[in-house]
PDB file of C-alpha atoms in Angstrom:
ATOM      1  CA  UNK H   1       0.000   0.000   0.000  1.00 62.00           C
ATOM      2  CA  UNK H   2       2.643   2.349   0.890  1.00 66.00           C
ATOM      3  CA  UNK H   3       4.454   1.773  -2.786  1.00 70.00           C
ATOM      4  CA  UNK H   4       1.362   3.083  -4.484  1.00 73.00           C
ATOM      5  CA  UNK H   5       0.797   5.901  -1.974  1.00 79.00           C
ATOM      6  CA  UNK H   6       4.356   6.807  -3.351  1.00 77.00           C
ATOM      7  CA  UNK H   7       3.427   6.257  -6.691  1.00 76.00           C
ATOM      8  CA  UNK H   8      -0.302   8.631  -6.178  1.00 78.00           C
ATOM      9  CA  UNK H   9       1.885  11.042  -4.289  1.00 81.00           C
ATOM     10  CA  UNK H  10       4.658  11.620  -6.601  1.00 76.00           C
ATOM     11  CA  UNK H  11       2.761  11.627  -9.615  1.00 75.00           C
ATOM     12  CA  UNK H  12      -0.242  13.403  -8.306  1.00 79.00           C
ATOM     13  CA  UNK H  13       2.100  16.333  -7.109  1.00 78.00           C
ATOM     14  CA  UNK H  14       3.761  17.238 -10.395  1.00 76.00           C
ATOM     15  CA  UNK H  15       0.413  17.469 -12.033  1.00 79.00           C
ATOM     16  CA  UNK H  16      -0.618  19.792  -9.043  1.00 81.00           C
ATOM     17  CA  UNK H  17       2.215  21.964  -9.079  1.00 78.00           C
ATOM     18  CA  UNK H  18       1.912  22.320 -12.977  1.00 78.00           C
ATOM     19  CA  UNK H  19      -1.987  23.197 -12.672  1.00 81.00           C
ATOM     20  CA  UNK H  20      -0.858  25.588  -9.648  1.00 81.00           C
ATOM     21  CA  UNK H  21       1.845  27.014 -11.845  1.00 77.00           C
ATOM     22  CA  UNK H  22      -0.720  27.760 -15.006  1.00 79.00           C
ATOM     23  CA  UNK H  23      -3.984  28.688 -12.754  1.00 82.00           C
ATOM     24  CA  UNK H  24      -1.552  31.352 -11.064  1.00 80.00           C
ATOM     25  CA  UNK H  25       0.331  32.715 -13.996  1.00 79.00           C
ATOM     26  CA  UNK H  26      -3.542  33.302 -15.673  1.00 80.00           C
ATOM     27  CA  UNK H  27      -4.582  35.308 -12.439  1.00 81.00           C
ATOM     28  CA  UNK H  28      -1.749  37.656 -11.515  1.00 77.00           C
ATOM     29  CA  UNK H  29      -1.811  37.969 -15.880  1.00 79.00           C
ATOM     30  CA  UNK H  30      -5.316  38.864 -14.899  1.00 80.00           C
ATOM     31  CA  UNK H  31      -6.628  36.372 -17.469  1.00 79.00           C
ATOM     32  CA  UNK H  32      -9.251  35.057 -15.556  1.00 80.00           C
ATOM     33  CA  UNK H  33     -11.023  34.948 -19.400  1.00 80.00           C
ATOM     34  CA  UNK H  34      -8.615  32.002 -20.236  1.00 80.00           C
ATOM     35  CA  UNK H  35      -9.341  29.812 -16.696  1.00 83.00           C
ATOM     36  CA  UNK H  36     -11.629  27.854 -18.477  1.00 86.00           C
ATOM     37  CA  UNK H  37      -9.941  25.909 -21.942  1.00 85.00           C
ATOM     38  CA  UNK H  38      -7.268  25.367 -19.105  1.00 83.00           C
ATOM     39  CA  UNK H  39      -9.917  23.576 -16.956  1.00 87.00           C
ATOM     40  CA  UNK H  40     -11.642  21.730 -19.812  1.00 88.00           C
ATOM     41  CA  UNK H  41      -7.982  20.376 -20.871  1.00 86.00           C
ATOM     42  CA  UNK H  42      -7.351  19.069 -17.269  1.00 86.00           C
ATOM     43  CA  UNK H  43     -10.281  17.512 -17.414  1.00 89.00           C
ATOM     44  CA  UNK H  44     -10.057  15.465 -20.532  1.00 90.00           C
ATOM     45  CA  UNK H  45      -6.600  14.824 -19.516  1.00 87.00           C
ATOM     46  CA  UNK H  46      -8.008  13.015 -16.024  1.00 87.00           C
ATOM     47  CA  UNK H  47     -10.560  11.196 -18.486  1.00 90.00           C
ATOM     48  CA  UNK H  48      -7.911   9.985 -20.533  1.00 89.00           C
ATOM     49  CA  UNK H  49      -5.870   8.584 -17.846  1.00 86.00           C
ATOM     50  CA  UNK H  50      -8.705   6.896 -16.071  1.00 86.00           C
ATOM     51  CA  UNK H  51     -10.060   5.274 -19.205  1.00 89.00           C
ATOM     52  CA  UNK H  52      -6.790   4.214 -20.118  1.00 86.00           C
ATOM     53  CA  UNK H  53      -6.239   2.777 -16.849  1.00 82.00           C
ATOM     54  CA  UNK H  54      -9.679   0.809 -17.225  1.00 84.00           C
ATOM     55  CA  UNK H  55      -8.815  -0.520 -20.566  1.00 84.00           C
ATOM     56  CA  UNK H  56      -5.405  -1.906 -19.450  1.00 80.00           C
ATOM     57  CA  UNK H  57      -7.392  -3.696 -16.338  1.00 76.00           C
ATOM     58  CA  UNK H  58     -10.398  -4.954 -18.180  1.00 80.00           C
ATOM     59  CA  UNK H  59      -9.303  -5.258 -21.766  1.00 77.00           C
ATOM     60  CA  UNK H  60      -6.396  -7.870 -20.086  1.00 71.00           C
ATOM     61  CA  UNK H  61      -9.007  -9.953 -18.591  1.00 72.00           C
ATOM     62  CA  UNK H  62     -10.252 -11.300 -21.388  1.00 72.00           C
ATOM     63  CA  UNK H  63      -6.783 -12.822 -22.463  1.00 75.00           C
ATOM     64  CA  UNK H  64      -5.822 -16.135 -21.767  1.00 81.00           C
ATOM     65  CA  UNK H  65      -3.193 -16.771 -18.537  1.00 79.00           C
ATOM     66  CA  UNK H  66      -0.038 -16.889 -21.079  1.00 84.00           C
ATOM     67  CA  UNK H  67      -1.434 -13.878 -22.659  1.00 85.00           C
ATOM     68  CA  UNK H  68      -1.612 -12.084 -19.864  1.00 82.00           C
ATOM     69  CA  UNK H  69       0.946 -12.665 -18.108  1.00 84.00           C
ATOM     70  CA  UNK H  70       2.911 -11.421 -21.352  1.00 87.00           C
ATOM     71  CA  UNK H  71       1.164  -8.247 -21.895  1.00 85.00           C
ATOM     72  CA  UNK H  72       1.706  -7.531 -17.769  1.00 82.00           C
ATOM     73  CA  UNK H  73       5.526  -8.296 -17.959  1.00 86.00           C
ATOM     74  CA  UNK H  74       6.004  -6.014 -20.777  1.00 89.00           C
ATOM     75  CA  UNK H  75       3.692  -3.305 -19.723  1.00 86.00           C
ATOM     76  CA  UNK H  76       5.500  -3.341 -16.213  1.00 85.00           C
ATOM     77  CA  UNK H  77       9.167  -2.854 -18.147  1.00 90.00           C
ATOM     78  CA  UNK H  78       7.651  -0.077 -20.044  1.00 88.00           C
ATOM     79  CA  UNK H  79       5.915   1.568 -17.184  1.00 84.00           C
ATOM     80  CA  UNK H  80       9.516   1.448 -15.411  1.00 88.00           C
ATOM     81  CA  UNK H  81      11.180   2.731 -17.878  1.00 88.00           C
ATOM     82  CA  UNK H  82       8.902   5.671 -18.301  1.00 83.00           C
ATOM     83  CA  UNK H  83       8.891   6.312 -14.494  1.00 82.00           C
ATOM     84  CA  UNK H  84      12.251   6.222 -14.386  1.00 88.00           C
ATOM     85  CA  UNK H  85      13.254   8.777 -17.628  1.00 85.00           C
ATOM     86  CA  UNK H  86      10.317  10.852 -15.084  1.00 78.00           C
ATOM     87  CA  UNK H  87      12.299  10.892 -12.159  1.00 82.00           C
ATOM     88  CA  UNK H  88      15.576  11.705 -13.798  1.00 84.00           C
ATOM     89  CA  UNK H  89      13.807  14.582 -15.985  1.00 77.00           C
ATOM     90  CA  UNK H  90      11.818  16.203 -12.966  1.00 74.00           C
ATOM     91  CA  UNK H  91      15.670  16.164 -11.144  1.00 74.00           C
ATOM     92  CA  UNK H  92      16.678  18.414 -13.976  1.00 73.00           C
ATOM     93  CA  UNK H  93      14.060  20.330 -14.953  1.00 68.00           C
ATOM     94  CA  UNK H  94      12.321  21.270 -11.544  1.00 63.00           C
ATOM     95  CA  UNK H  95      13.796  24.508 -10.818  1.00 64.00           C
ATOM     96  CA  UNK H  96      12.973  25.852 -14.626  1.00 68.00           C
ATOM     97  CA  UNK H  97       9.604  24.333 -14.981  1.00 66.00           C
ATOM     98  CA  UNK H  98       7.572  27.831 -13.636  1.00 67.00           C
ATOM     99  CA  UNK H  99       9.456  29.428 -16.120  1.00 74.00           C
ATOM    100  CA  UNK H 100       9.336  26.608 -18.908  1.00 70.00           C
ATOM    101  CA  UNK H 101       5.469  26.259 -18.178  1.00 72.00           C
ATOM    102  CA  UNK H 102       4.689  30.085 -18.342  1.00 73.00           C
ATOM    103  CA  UNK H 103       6.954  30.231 -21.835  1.00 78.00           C
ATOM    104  CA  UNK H 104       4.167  27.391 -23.061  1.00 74.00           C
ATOM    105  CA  UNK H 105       1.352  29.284 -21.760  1.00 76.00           C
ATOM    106  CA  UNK H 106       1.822  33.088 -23.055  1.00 78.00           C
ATOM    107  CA  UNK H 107       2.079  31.291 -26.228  1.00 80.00           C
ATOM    108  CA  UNK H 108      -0.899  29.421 -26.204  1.00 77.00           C
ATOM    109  CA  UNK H 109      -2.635  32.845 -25.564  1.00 75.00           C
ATOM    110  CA  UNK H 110      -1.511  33.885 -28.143  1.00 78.00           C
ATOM    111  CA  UNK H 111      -3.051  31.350 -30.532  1.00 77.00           C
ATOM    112  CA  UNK H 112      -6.317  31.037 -28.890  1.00 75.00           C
ATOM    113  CA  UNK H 113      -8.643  28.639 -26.912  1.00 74.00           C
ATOM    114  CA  UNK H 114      -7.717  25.644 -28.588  1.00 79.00           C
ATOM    115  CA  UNK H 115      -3.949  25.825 -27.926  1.00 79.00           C
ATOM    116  CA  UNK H 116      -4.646  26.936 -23.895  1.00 75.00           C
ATOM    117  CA  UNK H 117      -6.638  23.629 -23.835  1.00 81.00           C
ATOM    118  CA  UNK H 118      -3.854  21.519 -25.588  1.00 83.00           C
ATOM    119  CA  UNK H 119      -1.054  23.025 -23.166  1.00 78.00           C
ATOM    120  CA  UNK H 120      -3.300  22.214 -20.278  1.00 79.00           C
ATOM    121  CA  UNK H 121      -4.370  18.755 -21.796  1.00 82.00           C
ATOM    122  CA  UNK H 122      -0.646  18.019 -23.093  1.00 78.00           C
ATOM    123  CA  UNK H 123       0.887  19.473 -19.201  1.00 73.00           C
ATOM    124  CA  UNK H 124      -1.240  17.206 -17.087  1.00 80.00           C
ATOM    125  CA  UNK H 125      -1.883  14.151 -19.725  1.00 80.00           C
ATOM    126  CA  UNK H 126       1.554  13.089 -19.626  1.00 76.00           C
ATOM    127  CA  UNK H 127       1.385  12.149 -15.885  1.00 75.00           C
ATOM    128  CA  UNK H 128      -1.997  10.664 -16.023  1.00 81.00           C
ATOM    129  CA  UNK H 129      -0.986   8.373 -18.603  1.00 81.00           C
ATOM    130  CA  UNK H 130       2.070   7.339 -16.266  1.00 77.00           C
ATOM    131  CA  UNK H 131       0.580   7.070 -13.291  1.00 78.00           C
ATOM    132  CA  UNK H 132      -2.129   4.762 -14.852  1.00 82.00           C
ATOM    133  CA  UNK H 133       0.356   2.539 -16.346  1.00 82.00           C
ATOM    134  CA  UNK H 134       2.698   2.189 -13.388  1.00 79.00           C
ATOM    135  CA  UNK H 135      -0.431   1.860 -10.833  1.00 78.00           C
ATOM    136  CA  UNK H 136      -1.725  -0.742 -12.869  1.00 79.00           C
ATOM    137  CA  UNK H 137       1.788  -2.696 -12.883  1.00 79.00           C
ATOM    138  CA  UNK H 138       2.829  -2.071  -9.183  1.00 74.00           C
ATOM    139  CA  UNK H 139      -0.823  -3.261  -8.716  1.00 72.00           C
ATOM    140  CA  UNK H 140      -0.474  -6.080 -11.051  1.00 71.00           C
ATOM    141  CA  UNK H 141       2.559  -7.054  -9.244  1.00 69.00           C
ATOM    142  CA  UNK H 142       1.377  -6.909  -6.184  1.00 64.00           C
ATOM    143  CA  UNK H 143      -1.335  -9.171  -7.136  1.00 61.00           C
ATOM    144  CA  UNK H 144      -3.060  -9.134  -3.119  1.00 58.00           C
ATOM    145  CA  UNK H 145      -6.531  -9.400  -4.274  1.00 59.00           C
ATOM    146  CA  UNK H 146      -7.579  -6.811  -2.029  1.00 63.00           C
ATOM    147  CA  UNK H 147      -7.981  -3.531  -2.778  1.00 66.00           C
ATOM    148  CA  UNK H 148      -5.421  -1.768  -0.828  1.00 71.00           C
ATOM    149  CA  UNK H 149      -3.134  -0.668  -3.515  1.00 72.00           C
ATOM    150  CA  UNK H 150      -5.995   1.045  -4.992  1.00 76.00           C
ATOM    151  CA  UNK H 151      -6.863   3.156  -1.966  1.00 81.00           C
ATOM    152  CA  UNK H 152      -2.823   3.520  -1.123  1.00 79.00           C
ATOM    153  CA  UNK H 153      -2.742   5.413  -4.754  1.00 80.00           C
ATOM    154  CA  UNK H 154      -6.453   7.705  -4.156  1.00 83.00           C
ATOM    155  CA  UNK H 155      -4.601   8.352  -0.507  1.00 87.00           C
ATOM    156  CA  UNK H 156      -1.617   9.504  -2.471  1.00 83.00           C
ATOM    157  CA  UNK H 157      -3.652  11.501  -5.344  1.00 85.00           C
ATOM    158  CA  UNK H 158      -5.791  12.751  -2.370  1.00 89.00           C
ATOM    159  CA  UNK H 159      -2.859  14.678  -0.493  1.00 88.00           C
ATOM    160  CA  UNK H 160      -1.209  15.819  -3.820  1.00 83.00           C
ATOM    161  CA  UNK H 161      -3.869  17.415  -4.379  1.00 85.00           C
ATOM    162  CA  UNK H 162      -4.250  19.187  -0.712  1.00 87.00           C
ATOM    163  CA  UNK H 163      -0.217  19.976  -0.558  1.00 83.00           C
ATOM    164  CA  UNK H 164      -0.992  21.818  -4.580  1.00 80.00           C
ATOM    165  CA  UNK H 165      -3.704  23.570  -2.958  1.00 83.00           C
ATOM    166  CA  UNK H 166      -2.282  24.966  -0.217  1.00 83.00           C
ATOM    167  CA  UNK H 167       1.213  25.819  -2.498  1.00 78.00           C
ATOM    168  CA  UNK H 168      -1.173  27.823  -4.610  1.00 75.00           C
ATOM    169  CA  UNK H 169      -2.658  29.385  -1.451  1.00 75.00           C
ATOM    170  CA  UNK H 170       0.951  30.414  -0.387  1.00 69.00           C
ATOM    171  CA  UNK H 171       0.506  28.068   3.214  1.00 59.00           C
ATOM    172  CA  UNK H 172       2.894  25.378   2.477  1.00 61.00           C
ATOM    173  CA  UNK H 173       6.566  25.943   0.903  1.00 67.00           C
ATOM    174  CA  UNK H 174       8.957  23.130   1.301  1.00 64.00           C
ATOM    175  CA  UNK H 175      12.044  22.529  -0.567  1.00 68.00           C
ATOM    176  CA  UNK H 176      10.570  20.839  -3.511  1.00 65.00           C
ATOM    177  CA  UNK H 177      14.808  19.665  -4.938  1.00 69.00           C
ATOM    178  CA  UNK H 178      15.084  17.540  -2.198  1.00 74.00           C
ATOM    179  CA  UNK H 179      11.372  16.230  -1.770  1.00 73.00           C
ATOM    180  CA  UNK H 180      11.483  14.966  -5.192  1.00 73.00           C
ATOM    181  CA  UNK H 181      14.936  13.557  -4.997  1.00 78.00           C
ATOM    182  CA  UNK H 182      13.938  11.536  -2.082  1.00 79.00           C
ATOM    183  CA  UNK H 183      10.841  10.450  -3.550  1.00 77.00           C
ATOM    184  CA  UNK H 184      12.289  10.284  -6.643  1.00 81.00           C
ATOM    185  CA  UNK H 185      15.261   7.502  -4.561  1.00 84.00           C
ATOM    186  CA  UNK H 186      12.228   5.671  -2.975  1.00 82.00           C
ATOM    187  CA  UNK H 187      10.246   5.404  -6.287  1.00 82.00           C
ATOM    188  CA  UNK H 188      13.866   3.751  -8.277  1.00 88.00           C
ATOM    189  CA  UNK H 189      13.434   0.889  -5.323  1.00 86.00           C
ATOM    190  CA  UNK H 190       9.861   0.442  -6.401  1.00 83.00           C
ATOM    191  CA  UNK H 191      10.270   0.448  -9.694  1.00 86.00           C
ATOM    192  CA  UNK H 192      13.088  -1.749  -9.168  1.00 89.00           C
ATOM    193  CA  UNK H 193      10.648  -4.699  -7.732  1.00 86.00           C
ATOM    194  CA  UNK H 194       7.953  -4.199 -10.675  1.00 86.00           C
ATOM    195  CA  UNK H 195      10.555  -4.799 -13.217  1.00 90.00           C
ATOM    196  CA  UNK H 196      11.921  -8.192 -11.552  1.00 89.00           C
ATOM    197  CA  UNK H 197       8.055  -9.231 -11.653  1.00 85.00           C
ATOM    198  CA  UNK H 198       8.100  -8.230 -15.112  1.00 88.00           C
ATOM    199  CA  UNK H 199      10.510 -10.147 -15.884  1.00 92.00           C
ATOM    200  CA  UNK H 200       8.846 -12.913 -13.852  1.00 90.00           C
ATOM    201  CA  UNK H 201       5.616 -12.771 -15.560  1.00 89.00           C
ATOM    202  CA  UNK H 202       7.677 -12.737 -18.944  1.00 92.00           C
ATOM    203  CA  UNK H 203       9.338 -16.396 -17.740  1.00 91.00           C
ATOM    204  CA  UNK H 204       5.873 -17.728 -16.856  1.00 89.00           C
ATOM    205  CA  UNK H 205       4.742 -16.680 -20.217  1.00 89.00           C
ATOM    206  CA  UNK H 206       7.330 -18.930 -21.662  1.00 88.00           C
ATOM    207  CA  UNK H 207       9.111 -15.487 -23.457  1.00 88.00           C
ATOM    208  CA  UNK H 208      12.289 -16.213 -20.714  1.00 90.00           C
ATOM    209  CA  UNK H 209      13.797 -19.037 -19.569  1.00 90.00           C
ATOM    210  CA  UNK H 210      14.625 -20.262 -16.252  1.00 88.00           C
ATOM    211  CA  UNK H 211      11.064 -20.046 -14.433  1.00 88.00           C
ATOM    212  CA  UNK H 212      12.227 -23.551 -12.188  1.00 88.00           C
ATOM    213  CA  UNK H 213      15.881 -21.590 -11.639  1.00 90.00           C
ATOM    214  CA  UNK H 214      14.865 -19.954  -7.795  1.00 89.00           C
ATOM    215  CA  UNK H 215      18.289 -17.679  -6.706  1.00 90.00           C
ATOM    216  CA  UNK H 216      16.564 -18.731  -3.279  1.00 87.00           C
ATOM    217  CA  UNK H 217      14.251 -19.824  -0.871  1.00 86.00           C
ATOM    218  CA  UNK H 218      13.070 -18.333   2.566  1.00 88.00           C
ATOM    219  CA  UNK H 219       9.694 -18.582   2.210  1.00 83.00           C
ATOM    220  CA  UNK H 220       9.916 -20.809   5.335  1.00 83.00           C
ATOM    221  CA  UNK H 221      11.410 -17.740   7.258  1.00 85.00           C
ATOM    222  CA  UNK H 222       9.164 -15.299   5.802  1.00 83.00           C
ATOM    223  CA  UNK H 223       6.054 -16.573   4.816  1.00 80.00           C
ATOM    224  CA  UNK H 224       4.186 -14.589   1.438  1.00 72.00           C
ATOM    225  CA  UNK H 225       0.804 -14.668   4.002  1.00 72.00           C
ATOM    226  CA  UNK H 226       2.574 -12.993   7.093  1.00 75.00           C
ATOM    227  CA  UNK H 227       1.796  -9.521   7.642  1.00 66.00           C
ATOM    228  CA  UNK H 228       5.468  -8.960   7.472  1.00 72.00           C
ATOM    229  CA  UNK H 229       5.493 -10.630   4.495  1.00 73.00           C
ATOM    230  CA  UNK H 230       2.793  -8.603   3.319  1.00 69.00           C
ATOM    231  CA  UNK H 231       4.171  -5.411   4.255  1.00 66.00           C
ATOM    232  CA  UNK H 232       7.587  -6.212   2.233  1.00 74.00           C
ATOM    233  CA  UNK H 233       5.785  -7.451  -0.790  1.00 72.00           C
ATOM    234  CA  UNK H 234       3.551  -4.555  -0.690  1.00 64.00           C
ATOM    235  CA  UNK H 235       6.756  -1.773  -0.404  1.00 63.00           C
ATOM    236  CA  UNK H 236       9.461  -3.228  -1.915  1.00 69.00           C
ATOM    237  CA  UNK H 237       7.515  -5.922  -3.978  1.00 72.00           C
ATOM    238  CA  UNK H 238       9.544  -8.686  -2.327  1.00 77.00           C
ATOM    239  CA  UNK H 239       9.348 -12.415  -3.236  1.00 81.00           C
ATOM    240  CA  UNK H 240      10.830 -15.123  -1.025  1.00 84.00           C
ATOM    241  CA  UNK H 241      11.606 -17.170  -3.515  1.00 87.00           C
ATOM    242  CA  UNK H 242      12.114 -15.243  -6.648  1.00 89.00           C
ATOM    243  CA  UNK H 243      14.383 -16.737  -9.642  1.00 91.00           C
ATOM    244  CA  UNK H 244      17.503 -15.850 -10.812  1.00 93.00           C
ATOM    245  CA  UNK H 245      16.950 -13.895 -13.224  1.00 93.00           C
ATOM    246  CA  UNK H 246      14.379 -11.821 -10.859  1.00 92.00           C
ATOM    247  CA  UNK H 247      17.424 -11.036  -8.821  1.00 93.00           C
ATOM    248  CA  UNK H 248      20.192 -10.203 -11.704  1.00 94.00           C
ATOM    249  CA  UNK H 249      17.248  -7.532 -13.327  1.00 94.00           C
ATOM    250  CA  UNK H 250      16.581  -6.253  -9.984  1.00 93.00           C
ATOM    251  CA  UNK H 251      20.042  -5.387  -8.403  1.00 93.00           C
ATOM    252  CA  UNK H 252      21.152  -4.508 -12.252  1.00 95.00           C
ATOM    253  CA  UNK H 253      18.639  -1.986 -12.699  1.00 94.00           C
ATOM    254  CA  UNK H 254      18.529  -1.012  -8.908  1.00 93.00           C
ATOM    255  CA  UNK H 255      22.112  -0.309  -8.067  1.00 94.00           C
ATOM    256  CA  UNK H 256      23.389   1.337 -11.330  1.00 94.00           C
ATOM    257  CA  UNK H 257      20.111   3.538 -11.716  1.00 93.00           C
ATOM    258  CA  UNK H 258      20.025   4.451  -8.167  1.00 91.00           C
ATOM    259  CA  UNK H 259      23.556   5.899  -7.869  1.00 91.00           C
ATOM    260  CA  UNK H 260      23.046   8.038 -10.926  1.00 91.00           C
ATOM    261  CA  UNK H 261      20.131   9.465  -9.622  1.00 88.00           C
ATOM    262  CA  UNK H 262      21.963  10.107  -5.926  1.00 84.00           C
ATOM    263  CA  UNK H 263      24.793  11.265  -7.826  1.00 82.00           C
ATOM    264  CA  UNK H 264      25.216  15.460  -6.950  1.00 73.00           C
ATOM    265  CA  UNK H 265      24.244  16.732 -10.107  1.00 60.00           C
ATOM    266  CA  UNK H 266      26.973  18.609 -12.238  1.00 56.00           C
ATOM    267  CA  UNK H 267      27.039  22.274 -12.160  1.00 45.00           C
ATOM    268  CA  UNK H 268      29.060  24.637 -14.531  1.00 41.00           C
ATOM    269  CA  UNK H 269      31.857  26.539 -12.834  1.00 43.00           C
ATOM    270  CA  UNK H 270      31.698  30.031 -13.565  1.00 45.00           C
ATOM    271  CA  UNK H 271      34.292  32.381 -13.909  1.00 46.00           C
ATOM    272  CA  UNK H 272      35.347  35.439 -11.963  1.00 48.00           C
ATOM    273  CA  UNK H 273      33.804  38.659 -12.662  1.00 44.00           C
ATOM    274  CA  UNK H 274      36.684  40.023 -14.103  1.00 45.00           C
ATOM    275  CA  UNK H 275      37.690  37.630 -15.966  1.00 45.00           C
ATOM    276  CA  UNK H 276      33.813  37.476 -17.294  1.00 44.00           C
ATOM    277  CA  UNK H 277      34.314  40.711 -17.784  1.00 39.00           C
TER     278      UNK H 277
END
């Protein structure tokens, strides 16, 4: 539950902040006349993502096991490779996206109603369509049959949406560099788990080898029905006895990934003023 209160979080906050960052830029403009194509773009943007999300969980029931199984382990490796060119491009681009956002926006004024609701659509789309597709893999991987990792991710959604409220009220300021790059750290670990069950549903689709080849065994020691076992499987998507290739995807995608992303980001050294000058 908490992996997809992550995911609802993270993802629910960057689409906040950008419809903070246009609603604002509109009202001290004193464009209050151009509120609503922004409005009716976030709103087909929501629509898009939650019927997108309901096609990928209904349309995949009517597969057959092997079928499904196939389409979930290659969904989840795309979903993780989306989330994880996210996390890497919100490290970059976070301190310029205000100005980035309100570059997009005075030109969209300029060309009318139809481009504000395309910048607004095109702004918040993007992370609707991810979230949907990496809620419905962390979900698929999770595979509880209970409905906790839905309410983790409307928990999630739920206080992105207060915290982007009460930025655009001017009652909350954190230091958003270091909130993302923490949740940005977490999110690599949980992204890390859905691709090793990717890769697991891939082997039990017969696309992989080595589905009989377990790296281990401790399900003994921690049991998949314990509530600890539970709560691991439900952060960290852990399996007691996942196979060897689960293990070489996850600590070659986790390790590598996660100490680029840690790395302290490179900075241009400027030179002295009188030399500048």
């Amino acid at each position: 539950m908490f992996s997809n209160y992550l995911i609802g979080l993270r993802e629910g906050l960057e689409a906040s902040l950008v419809v903070c960052i246009l609603i604002a830029y509109l009202v001290k403009t004193d464009r209050r006349d151009a509120l609503k194509p922004i409005w009716t773009g976030i709103a087909v943007a929501i629509a898009l993502a939650l019927g997108f999300g309901c096609a990928l969980e209904f349309g995949s029931q009517e597969l057959t096991f092997q079928a499904q199984e196939a389409l979930g382990g290659s969904l989840s490796i795309l979903a993780v490779g989306l989330v994880t060119w996210m996390v890497f491009w919100m490290r970059r681009t976070a301190r310029h996206l205000k100005s980035e956002l309100h570059g997009r926006l005075d030109a969209a004024l300029a060309m009318g109603t139809g481009a504000l609701v395309a910048t607004a659509f095109l702004a918040v789309g993007r992370e609707g369509l991810e979230t949907a597709l990496f809620v419905w893999a962390s979900i698929h991987a999770a595979s509880d049959g209970t409905p906790r990792p839905l309410l983790g991710v409307a928990l999630g959604l739920l206080t992105a949406i207060l915290l982007g409220w009460l930025f655009y009220r001017g009652a909350l300021r954190i230091n958003l560099a270091k909130f993302f790059t923490w949740t940005g750290g977490m999110l690599v670990v949980v992204a890390a788990g859905v691709l090793a069950y990717g890769f697991h549903d891939l082997q039990e689709a017969d696309f992989l080898p080595g589905l009989t080849d377990k790296a281990f065994d401790i399900s003994g020691t921690i049991p998949p029905d314990s509530w600890y076992g539970t709560l691991l499987k439900g952060v960290f998507n852990f399996q007691p006895d996942p196979t060897t290739l689960q293990v070489a995807v996850w600590l070659l995608y986790l390790i590598p990934t996660l100490a680029l992303f840690l790395a302290p980001a490179r900075t241009a050294v400027k030179a002295p003023v009188h030399d500048r000058a």
